[in-house]
Coordinates of C-alpha atoms in Angstrom, one line a residue:
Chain L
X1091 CA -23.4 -44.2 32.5
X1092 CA -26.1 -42.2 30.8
X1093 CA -29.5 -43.6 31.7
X1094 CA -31.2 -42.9 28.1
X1095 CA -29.8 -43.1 24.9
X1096 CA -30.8 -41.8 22.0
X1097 CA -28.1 -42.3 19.8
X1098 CA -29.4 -41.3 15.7
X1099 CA -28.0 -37.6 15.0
X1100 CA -30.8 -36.9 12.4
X1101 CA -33.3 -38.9 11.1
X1102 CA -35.5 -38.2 7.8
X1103 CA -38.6 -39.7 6.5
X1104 CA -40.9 -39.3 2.8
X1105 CA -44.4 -38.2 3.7
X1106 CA -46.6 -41.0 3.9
X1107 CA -43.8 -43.3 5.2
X1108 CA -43.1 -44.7 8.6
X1109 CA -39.9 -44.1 10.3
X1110 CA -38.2 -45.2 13.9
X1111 CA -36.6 -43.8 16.7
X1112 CA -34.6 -45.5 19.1
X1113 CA -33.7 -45.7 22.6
X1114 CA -31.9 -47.6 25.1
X1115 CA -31.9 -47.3 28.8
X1116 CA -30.5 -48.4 31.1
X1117 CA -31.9 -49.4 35.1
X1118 CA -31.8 -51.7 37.4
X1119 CA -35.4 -51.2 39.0
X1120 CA -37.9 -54.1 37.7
X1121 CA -40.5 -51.2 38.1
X1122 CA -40.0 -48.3 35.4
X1123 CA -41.9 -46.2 32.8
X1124 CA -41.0 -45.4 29.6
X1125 CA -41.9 -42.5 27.9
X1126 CA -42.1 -40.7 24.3
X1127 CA -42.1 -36.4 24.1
X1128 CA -42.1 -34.5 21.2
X1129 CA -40.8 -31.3 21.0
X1130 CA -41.7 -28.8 17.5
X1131 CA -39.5 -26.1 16.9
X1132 CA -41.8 -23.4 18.8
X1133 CA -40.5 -25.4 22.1
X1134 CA -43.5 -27.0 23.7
X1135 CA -43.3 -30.6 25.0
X1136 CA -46.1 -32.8 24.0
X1137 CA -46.9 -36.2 25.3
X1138 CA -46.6 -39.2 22.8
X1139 CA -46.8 -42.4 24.6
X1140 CA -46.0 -44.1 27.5
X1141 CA -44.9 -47.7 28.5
X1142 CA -44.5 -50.0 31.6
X1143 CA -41.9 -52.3 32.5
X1144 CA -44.6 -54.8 33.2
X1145 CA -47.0 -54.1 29.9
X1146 CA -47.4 -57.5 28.4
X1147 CA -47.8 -55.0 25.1
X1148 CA -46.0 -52.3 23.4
X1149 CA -48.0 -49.8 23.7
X1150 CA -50.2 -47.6 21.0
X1151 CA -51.2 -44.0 20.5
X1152 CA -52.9 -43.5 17.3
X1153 CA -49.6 -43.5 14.8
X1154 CA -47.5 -43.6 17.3
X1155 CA -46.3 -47.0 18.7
X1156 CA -43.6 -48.0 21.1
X1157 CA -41.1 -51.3 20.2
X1158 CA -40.5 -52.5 23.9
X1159 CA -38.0 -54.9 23.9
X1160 CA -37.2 -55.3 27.5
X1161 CA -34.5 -57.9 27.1
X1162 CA -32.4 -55.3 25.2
X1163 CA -33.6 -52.7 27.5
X1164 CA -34.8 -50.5 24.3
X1165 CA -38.3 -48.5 23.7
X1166 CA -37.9 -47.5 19.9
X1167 CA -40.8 -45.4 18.7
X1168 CA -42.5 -46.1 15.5
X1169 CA -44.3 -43.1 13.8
X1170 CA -46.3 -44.8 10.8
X1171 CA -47.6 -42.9 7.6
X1172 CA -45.3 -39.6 8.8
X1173 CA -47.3 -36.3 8.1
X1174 CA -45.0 -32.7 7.6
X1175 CA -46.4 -32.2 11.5
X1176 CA -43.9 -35.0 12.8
X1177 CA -41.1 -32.4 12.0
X1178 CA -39.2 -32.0 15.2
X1179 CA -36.9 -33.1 17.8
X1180 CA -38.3 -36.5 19.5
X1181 CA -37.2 -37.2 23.4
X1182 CA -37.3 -40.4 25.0
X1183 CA -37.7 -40.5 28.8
X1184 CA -37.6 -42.8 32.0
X1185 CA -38.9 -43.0 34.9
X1186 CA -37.5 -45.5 37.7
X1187 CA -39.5 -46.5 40.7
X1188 CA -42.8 -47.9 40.9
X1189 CA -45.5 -45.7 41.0
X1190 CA -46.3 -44.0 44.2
X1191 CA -49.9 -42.6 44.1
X1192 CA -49.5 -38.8 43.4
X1193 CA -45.6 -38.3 44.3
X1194 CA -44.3 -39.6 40.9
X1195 CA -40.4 -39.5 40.4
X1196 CA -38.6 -37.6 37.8
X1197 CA -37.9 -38.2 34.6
X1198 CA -34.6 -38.6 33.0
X1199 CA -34.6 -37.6 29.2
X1200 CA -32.1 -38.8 26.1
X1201 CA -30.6 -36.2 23.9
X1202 CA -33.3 -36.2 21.8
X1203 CA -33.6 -37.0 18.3
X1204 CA -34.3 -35.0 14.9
X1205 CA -36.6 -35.8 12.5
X1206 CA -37.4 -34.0 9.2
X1207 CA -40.3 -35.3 7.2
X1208 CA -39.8 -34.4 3.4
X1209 CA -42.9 -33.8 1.1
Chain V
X1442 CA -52.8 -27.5 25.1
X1443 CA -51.3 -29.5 28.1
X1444 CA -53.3 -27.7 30.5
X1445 CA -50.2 -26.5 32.2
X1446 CA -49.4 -22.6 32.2
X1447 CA -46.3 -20.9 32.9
X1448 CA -45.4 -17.4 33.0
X1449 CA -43.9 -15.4 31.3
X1450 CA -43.1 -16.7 28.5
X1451 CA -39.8 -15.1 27.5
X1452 CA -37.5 -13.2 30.1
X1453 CA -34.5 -10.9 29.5
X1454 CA -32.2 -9.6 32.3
X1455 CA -29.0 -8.8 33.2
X1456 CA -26.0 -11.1 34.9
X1457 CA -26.4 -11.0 39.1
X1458 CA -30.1 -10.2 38.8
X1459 CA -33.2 -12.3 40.4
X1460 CA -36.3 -13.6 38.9
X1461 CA -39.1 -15.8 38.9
X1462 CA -41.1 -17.9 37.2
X1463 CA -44.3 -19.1 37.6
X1464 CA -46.2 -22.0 37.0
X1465 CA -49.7 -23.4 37.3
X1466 CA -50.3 -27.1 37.2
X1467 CA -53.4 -28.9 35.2
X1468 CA -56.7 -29.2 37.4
X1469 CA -56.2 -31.6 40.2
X1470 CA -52.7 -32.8 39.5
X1471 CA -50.6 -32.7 43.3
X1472 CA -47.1 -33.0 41.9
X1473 CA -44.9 -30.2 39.7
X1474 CA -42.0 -30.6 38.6
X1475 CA -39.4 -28.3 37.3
X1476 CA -36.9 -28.7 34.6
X1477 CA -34.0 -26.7 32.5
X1478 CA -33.0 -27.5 29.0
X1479 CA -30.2 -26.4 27.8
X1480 CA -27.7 -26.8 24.8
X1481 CA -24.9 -27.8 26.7
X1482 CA -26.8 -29.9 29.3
X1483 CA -29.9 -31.5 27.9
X1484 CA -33.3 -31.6 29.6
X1485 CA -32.0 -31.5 33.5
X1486 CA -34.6 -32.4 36.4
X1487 CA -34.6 -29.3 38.9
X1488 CA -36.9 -29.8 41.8
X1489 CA -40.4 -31.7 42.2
X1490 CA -43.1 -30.4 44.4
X1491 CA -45.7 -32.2 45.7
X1492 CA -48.9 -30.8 47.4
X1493 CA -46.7 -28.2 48.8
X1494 CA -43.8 -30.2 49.8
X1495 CA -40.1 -30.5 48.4
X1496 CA -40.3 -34.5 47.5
X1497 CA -36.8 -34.8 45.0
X1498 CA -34.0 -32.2 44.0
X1499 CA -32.0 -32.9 41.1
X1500 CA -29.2 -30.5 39.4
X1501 CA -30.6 -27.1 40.8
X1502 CA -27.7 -24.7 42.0
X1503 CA -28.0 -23.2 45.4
X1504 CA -28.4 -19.8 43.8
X1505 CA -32.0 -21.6 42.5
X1506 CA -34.8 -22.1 45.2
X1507 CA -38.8 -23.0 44.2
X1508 CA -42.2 -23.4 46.5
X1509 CA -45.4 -24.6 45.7
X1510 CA -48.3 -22.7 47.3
X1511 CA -51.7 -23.6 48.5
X1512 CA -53.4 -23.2 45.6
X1513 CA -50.6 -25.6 43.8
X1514 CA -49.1 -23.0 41.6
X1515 CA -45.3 -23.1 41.8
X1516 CA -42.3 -20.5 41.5
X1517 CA -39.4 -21.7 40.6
X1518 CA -36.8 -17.9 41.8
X1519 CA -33.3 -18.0 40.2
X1520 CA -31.0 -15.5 42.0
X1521 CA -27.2 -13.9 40.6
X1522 CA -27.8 -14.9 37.6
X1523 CA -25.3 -15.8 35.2
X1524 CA -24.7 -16.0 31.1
X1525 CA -25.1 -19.9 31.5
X1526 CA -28.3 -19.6 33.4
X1527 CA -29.6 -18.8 29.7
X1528 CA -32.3 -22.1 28.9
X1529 CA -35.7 -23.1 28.8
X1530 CA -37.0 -23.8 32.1
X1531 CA -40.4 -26.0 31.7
X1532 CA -42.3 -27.1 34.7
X1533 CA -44.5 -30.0 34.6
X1534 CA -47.2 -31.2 36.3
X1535 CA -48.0 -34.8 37.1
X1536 CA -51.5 -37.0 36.6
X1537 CA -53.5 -38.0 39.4
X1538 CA -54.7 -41.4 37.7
X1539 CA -53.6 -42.8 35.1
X1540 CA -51.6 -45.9 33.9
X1541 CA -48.1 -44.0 33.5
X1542 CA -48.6 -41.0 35.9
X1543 CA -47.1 -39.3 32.3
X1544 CA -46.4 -35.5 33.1
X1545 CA -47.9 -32.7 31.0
X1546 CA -45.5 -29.6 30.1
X1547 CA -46.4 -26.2 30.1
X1548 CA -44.9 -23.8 27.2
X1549 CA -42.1 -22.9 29.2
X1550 CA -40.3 -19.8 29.7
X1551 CA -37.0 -18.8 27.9
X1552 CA -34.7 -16.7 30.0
X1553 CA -32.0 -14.9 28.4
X1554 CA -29.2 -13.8 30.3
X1555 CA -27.0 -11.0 29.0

């Protein structure tokens, strides 16, 4: 069963307007780490936002924000007031395990997700 | 900029050669990681390193091998290669502190195999 799911083919968004992403996972550790990448069309992966099976609340990054529902076991990330930038493919990631001080486990990534922001 | 470098950044060879990539982690982080991404496959978890030591393999083929040095840089050698070795190959490198232990990417390097 995949592990991350990222299930929208193509997503696109006006300028100024906020859009979501979703993703659903799947674990059975109580101790995991979510996490949002975004990847522009020259290839890098950038760090959006992260959050932890135990965070009371979703986490924030600026316009970024992360939906945690952990019930439903899905980490949707919410880009508000979308800017031509957001262009690109969006990758949710877990990681399983609690965190071990410096030996961190890998991270499994969803398909990924692609969003085109029109002017 | 993540902090992370890799080198080089695009590669070209032929089927049943060897290369090798290299990567230096950010300042201070322990723990790289190395992963493929690819059309067919995804973003695939290789091999994590961790002050020097194999800690976790994932998908890498036995024809793949990596170290991490002393100085924490990390080569990741990929050996008879083949057309569907082709993919970005990104390695990572993992915070020290932090409340996620979030990895940070370096630009990766695109090999092409023809």
């Amino acid at each position: 069963a995949q592990k991350i799911t990222q299930t929208q083919p193509g997503m696109f968004v006006q300028e100024k307007e906020a859009v979501t992403l979703d993703c659903t996972y799947d674990t059975s550790d109580p101790s995991y780490g979510l996490f949002w990448y975004k990847q522009p069309s020259s290839g890098e992966m950038i760090f959006l936002i992260y959050q932890g099976s135990y965070d009371q609340q979703n986490a924030t990054e600026g316009r970024y924000s992360l939906n945690f529902q952990k019930a439903r076991k899905s980490a949707n990330l919410v880009i508000s007031a979308s800017q031509l930038g957001d262009s690109a493919m969006y990758f949710c990631a877990m990681r399983e395990g609690g965190k071990v001080t410096g030996a961190n486990s890998k991270l499994t990534f969803g398909k990924g997700i692609t969003l085109s922001v029109r002017p | 900029d993540s902090g992370v470098t890799q080198t080089p950044k695009h590669l070209i060879t032929a089927t049943g050669q060897r290369v090798t990539l290299r990567c230096s982690p950010r300042s201070g982080d322990l723990s790289v990681y190395w992963y493929q991404q690819s059309l067919d496959q995804g973003l695939q978890f290789l091999i994590q390193y961790y002050n020097g030591e194999e800690r976790a393999k994932g998908n890498i083929l036995e024809r793949f091998s990596a170290q991490q040095f002393p100085d924490l840089h990390s080569e990741l050698n990929l050996s008879s290669l083949e057309l569907g070795d082709s993919a970005l190959y990104f390695c990572a490198s993992s915070v020290s502190k932090g409340r996620g232990y979030e990895q940070y990417f370096g630009p990766g390097t695109r090999l092409t195999v023809t």
